[in-house]
Amino acid sequence: MRVISYGGCRVDVGLCNLRCPYCVHLSEETEEVDVERIARALKGCRHVYVGGAEPTVHGDLVDLLRLLKENGSEVTLKTNGLLPRRVEETLPFVDRYVFELKGDFDDVRSVALLSGLSEERARRYVESLMKSIEIARSAGKKIRIWFRAIPEYIDENRFRKMMGRIGKVDEVLVYQFLSKPEWDKPFDDAEMPSYEFVRRLGEIAREYADRVIMVGERREEL
């Protein structure tokens, strides 16, 4: 498995099937590491988070998840949802899924720009993401929606409509774009939104989630 880093009850993998313009992971160095070695390093962790670039593009992901469960860990998997069949394969070994959304579902051009895909592939991506969310929901898994608030690509009305399409979830995390250099980088003329904008989105998200986390200049929960 190509990994950026592992340890501290977390695995960040390399490689991705999207080319998001703000992504910090695609430029990070990776190394090939056996999944057995990763699992040994994380033994004793009550919770393990598997994320980074995109875990589902790795052929040995299921092997890693199986080993983590055999260690007795609860596993959280973060994914863009582009590969529903791969998500389905992970169901026996994952307790919680984190799905990151890319802009307004109904604005294909924006989704294409934020994912680095053509508009046709962006349409298919949204369909695949919705299918992946439903796969996790039908299996009774916990779901967190991870949303990067970029004001040029979303507003309150569009966010509410998008959350309405997704439906009820356990958690929503709304992140203030560019507030953490380790999470994203600038692109085009996109600017960091005000924290007040992030909070307004968080209040909308509360209509669809039991718990809302807002991360940026400060951290709050609703």
Coordinates of C-alpha atoms in Angstrom, one line a residue:
M1 CA 0.0 0.0 0.0
R2 CA 1.3 3.5 -0.9
V3 CA 1.1 5.5 2.3
I4 CA 2.0 9.1 3.2
S5 CA 2.2 8.3 6.9
Y6 CA 0.9 5.9 9.6
G7 CA 1.0 5.9 13.3
G8 CA -0.8 7.5 16.2
C9 CA -3.9 5.4 15.3
R10 CA -4.1 6.9 11.9
V11 CA -3.2 5.9 8.3
D12 CA -3.0 8.5 5.5
V13 CA -2.6 6.8 2.1
G14 CA -1.4 8.2 -1.2
L15 CA -2.9 8.1 -4.6
C16 CA -6.4 9.3 -5.6
N17 CA -8.9 9.0 -8.5
L18 CA -9.7 12.8 -8.2
R19 CA -7.6 15.8 -8.8
C20 CA -9.0 18.4 -6.4
P21 CA -7.2 21.7 -6.9
Y22 CA -6.9 22.4 -3.2
C23 CA -5.5 18.9 -2.2
V24 CA -2.3 18.8 -0.2
H25 CA -1.9 15.0 -0.4
L26 CA -1.2 14.6 -4.1
S27 CA 2.2 16.4 -3.8
E28 CA 3.2 14.5 -0.6
E29 CA 5.8 11.8 -0.8
T30 CA 4.6 8.2 -0.3
E31 CA 6.3 4.9 0.4
E32 CA 5.2 1.3 -0.2
V33 CA 4.4 -0.4 3.1
D34 CA 3.0 -3.9 3.8
V35 CA -0.4 -3.8 5.4
E36 CA 0.8 -6.3 8.0
R37 CA 3.4 -3.8 9.1
I38 CA 0.9 -1.0 9.3
A39 CA -1.5 -3.2 11.4
R40 CA 1.3 -4.1 13.8
A41 CA 2.2 -0.4 14.3
L42 CA -1.4 0.4 15.1
K43 CA -2.1 -2.6 17.4
G44 CA -3.6 -1.4 20.7
C45 CA -5.5 1.5 19.1
R46 CA -9.1 1.6 20.2
H47 CA -10.0 3.7 17.1
V48 CA -8.2 3.8 13.8
Y49 CA -8.8 6.4 11.1
V50 CA -8.0 5.5 7.5
G51 CA -7.9 8.4 5.1
G52 CA -5.5 10.6 3.3
A53 CA -5.8 10.8 -0.4
E54 CA -8.2 8.0 -1.4
P55 CA -8.1 4.6 0.3
T56 CA -10.5 2.8 -2.0
V57 CA -8.1 2.9 -5.0
H58 CA -5.7 0.6 -3.1
G59 CA -6.1 -3.1 -3.9
D60 CA -5.0 -4.2 -0.4
L61 CA -7.4 -1.9 1.5
V62 CA -9.7 -4.7 2.5
D63 CA -6.7 -6.7 3.8
L64 CA -5.6 -3.7 6.0
L65 CA -9.1 -3.2 7.3
R66 CA -9.5 -6.8 8.1
L67 CA -6.2 -6.8 10.1
L68 CA -7.3 -3.7 12.0
K69 CA -10.5 -5.3 13.0
E70 CA -8.7 -8.4 14.1
N71 CA -6.6 -6.1 16.3
G72 CA -9.9 -5.1 18.0
S73 CA -10.0 -1.6 16.6
E74 CA -13.0 0.4 15.6
V75 CA -12.4 1.7 12.1
T76 CA -13.3 4.9 10.4
L77 CA -12.8 5.1 6.6
K78 CA -12.8 8.4 4.8
T79 CA -13.6 8.2 1.1
N80 CA -14.8 10.3 -1.8
G81 CA -17.4 7.6 -2.6
L82 CA -16.4 7.4 -6.3
L83 CA -16.2 3.6 -6.1
P84 CA -19.4 2.2 -4.6
R85 CA -18.4 -1.5 -5.1
R86 CA -15.2 -0.9 -3.2
V87 CA -17.1 0.8 -0.4
E88 CA -19.4 -2.3 -0.3
E89 CA -16.4 -4.6 0.0
T90 CA -15.3 -2.7 3.1
L91 CA -18.6 -3.0 5.0
P92 CA -17.6 -5.9 7.3
F93 CA -14.6 -4.1 8.6
V94 CA -15.7 -0.4 8.9
D95 CA -17.7 1.1 11.8
R96 CA -18.0 4.7 10.4
Y97 CA -17.7 6.2 7.0
V98 CA -16.6 9.8 6.3
F99 CA -17.8 11.0 2.9
E100 CA -16.3 14.3 1.6
L101 CA -18.6 16.3 -0.6
K102 CA -17.3 18.4 -3.5
G103 CA -19.5 21.5 -3.9
D104 CA -23.2 21.8 -5.0
F105 CA -24.5 18.5 -6.5
D106 CA -26.8 20.4 -8.9
D107 CA -23.9 22.6 -10.3
V108 CA -22.0 20.1 -12.4
R109 CA -19.5 22.7 -13.5
S110 CA -18.5 23.4 -9.9
V111 CA -18.3 19.8 -9.0
A112 CA -16.0 19.3 -12.0
L113 CA -13.8 22.2 -11.0
L114 CA -13.5 21.0 -7.4
S115 CA -12.8 17.4 -8.3
G116 CA -10.6 17.9 -11.4
L117 CA -13.0 15.8 -13.5
S118 CA -14.7 16.5 -16.8
E119 CA -18.4 17.5 -16.4
E120 CA -19.6 14.1 -17.7
R121 CA -17.4 12.3 -15.2
A122 CA -18.5 14.8 -12.5
R123 CA -22.1 13.8 -13.1
R124 CA -21.2 10.1 -12.7
Y125 CA -19.2 10.9 -9.6
V126 CA -22.2 12.5 -7.9
E127 CA -24.3 9.4 -8.7
S128 CA -21.6 7.1 -7.4
L129 CA -21.2 9.2 -4.2
M130 CA -24.9 9.0 -3.5
K131 CA -24.9 5.3 -4.1
S132 CA -21.9 4.8 -1.7
I133 CA -23.7 6.8 1.0
E134 CA -26.8 4.6 0.6
I135 CA -24.7 1.5 0.8
A136 CA -23.3 2.6 4.1
R137 CA -26.7 3.7 5.4
S138 CA -28.4 0.5 4.4
A139 CA -25.8 -1.5 6.3
G140 CA -26.4 0.5 9.4
K141 CA -23.0 2.2 9.5
K142 CA -22.4 5.5 11.1
I143 CA -22.0 8.3 8.5
R144 CA -20.2 11.6 8.8
I145 CA -20.4 14.2 5.9
W146 CA -17.3 16.3 5.5
F147 CA -17.8 19.6 3.7
R148 CA -15.3 22.2 2.8
A149 CA -17.0 25.6 2.8
I150 CA -15.8 27.6 -0.2
P151 CA -18.2 30.5 -0.7
E152 CA -17.6 30.8 -4.4
Y153 CA -19.1 27.3 -4.8
I154 CA -21.9 27.1 -2.2
D155 CA -24.4 29.2 -0.4
E156 CA -27.0 28.5 2.3
N157 CA -29.9 27.6 0.0
R158 CA -27.8 25.3 -2.2
F159 CA -26.3 23.7 0.9
R160 CA -29.7 23.0 2.4
K161 CA -30.9 21.5 -0.9
M162 CA -27.8 19.2 -1.1
M163 CA -28.2 18.1 2.5
G164 CA -31.9 17.3 1.7
R165 CA -30.8 15.0 -1.0
I166 CA -28.4 13.2 1.3
G167 CA -30.9 12.9 4.1
K168 CA -30.3 12.1 7.8
V169 CA -26.8 11.3 8.9
D170 CA -25.0 10.9 12.2
E171 CA -22.5 13.8 11.8
V172 CA -21.6 16.7 9.6
L173 CA -18.3 18.4 9.7
V174 CA -18.2 21.9 8.1
Y175 CA -14.7 23.1 7.5
Q176 CA -13.6 26.7 6.9
F177 CA -11.6 26.6 3.7
L178 CA -7.9 27.6 4.0
S179 CA -8.1 27.9 7.8
K180 CA -5.6 25.0 8.2
P181 CA -2.6 24.8 5.8
E182 CA -2.2 21.1 6.5
W183 CA -5.7 20.5 5.2
D184 CA -5.8 22.4 1.9
K185 CA -4.0 24.9 -0.3
P186 CA -5.2 28.0 -2.3
F187 CA -6.4 27.7 -5.8
D188 CA -7.7 30.2 -8.4
D189 CA -9.3 33.2 -6.7
A190 CA -11.2 31.1 -4.0
E191 CA -11.0 32.8 -0.7
M192 CA -11.3 31.8 2.9
P193 CA -14.9 32.4 4.1
S194 CA -15.9 34.1 7.3
Y195 CA -16.4 31.9 10.2
E196 CA -20.0 33.3 10.4
F197 CA -20.6 31.7 7.0
V198 CA -19.3 28.4 8.3
R199 CA -21.6 28.6 11.3
R200 CA -24.7 29.4 9.1
L201 CA -23.9 26.2 7.1
G202 CA -23.5 24.3 10.4
E203 CA -26.9 25.5 11.6
I204 CA -28.5 24.2 8.4
A205 CA -26.6 20.9 8.8
R206 CA -28.0 20.5 12.3
E207 CA -31.4 19.9 10.6
Y208 CA -30.0 16.7 9.1
A209 CA -27.5 15.4 11.6
D210 CA -27.4 14.5 15.3
R211 CA -24.1 16.2 15.7
V212 CA -22.4 19.1 13.8
I213 CA -18.8 20.0 14.1
M214 CA -17.5 23.3 12.7
V215 CA -13.7 23.6 12.3
G216 CA -11.8 26.7 11.3
E217 CA -10.7 29.8 13.2
R218 CA -12.3 28.1 16.2
R219 CA -14.0 24.7 16.8
E220 CA -17.6 24.4 17.8
E221 CA -20.3 21.7 18.0
L222 CA -24.0 21.9 17.7

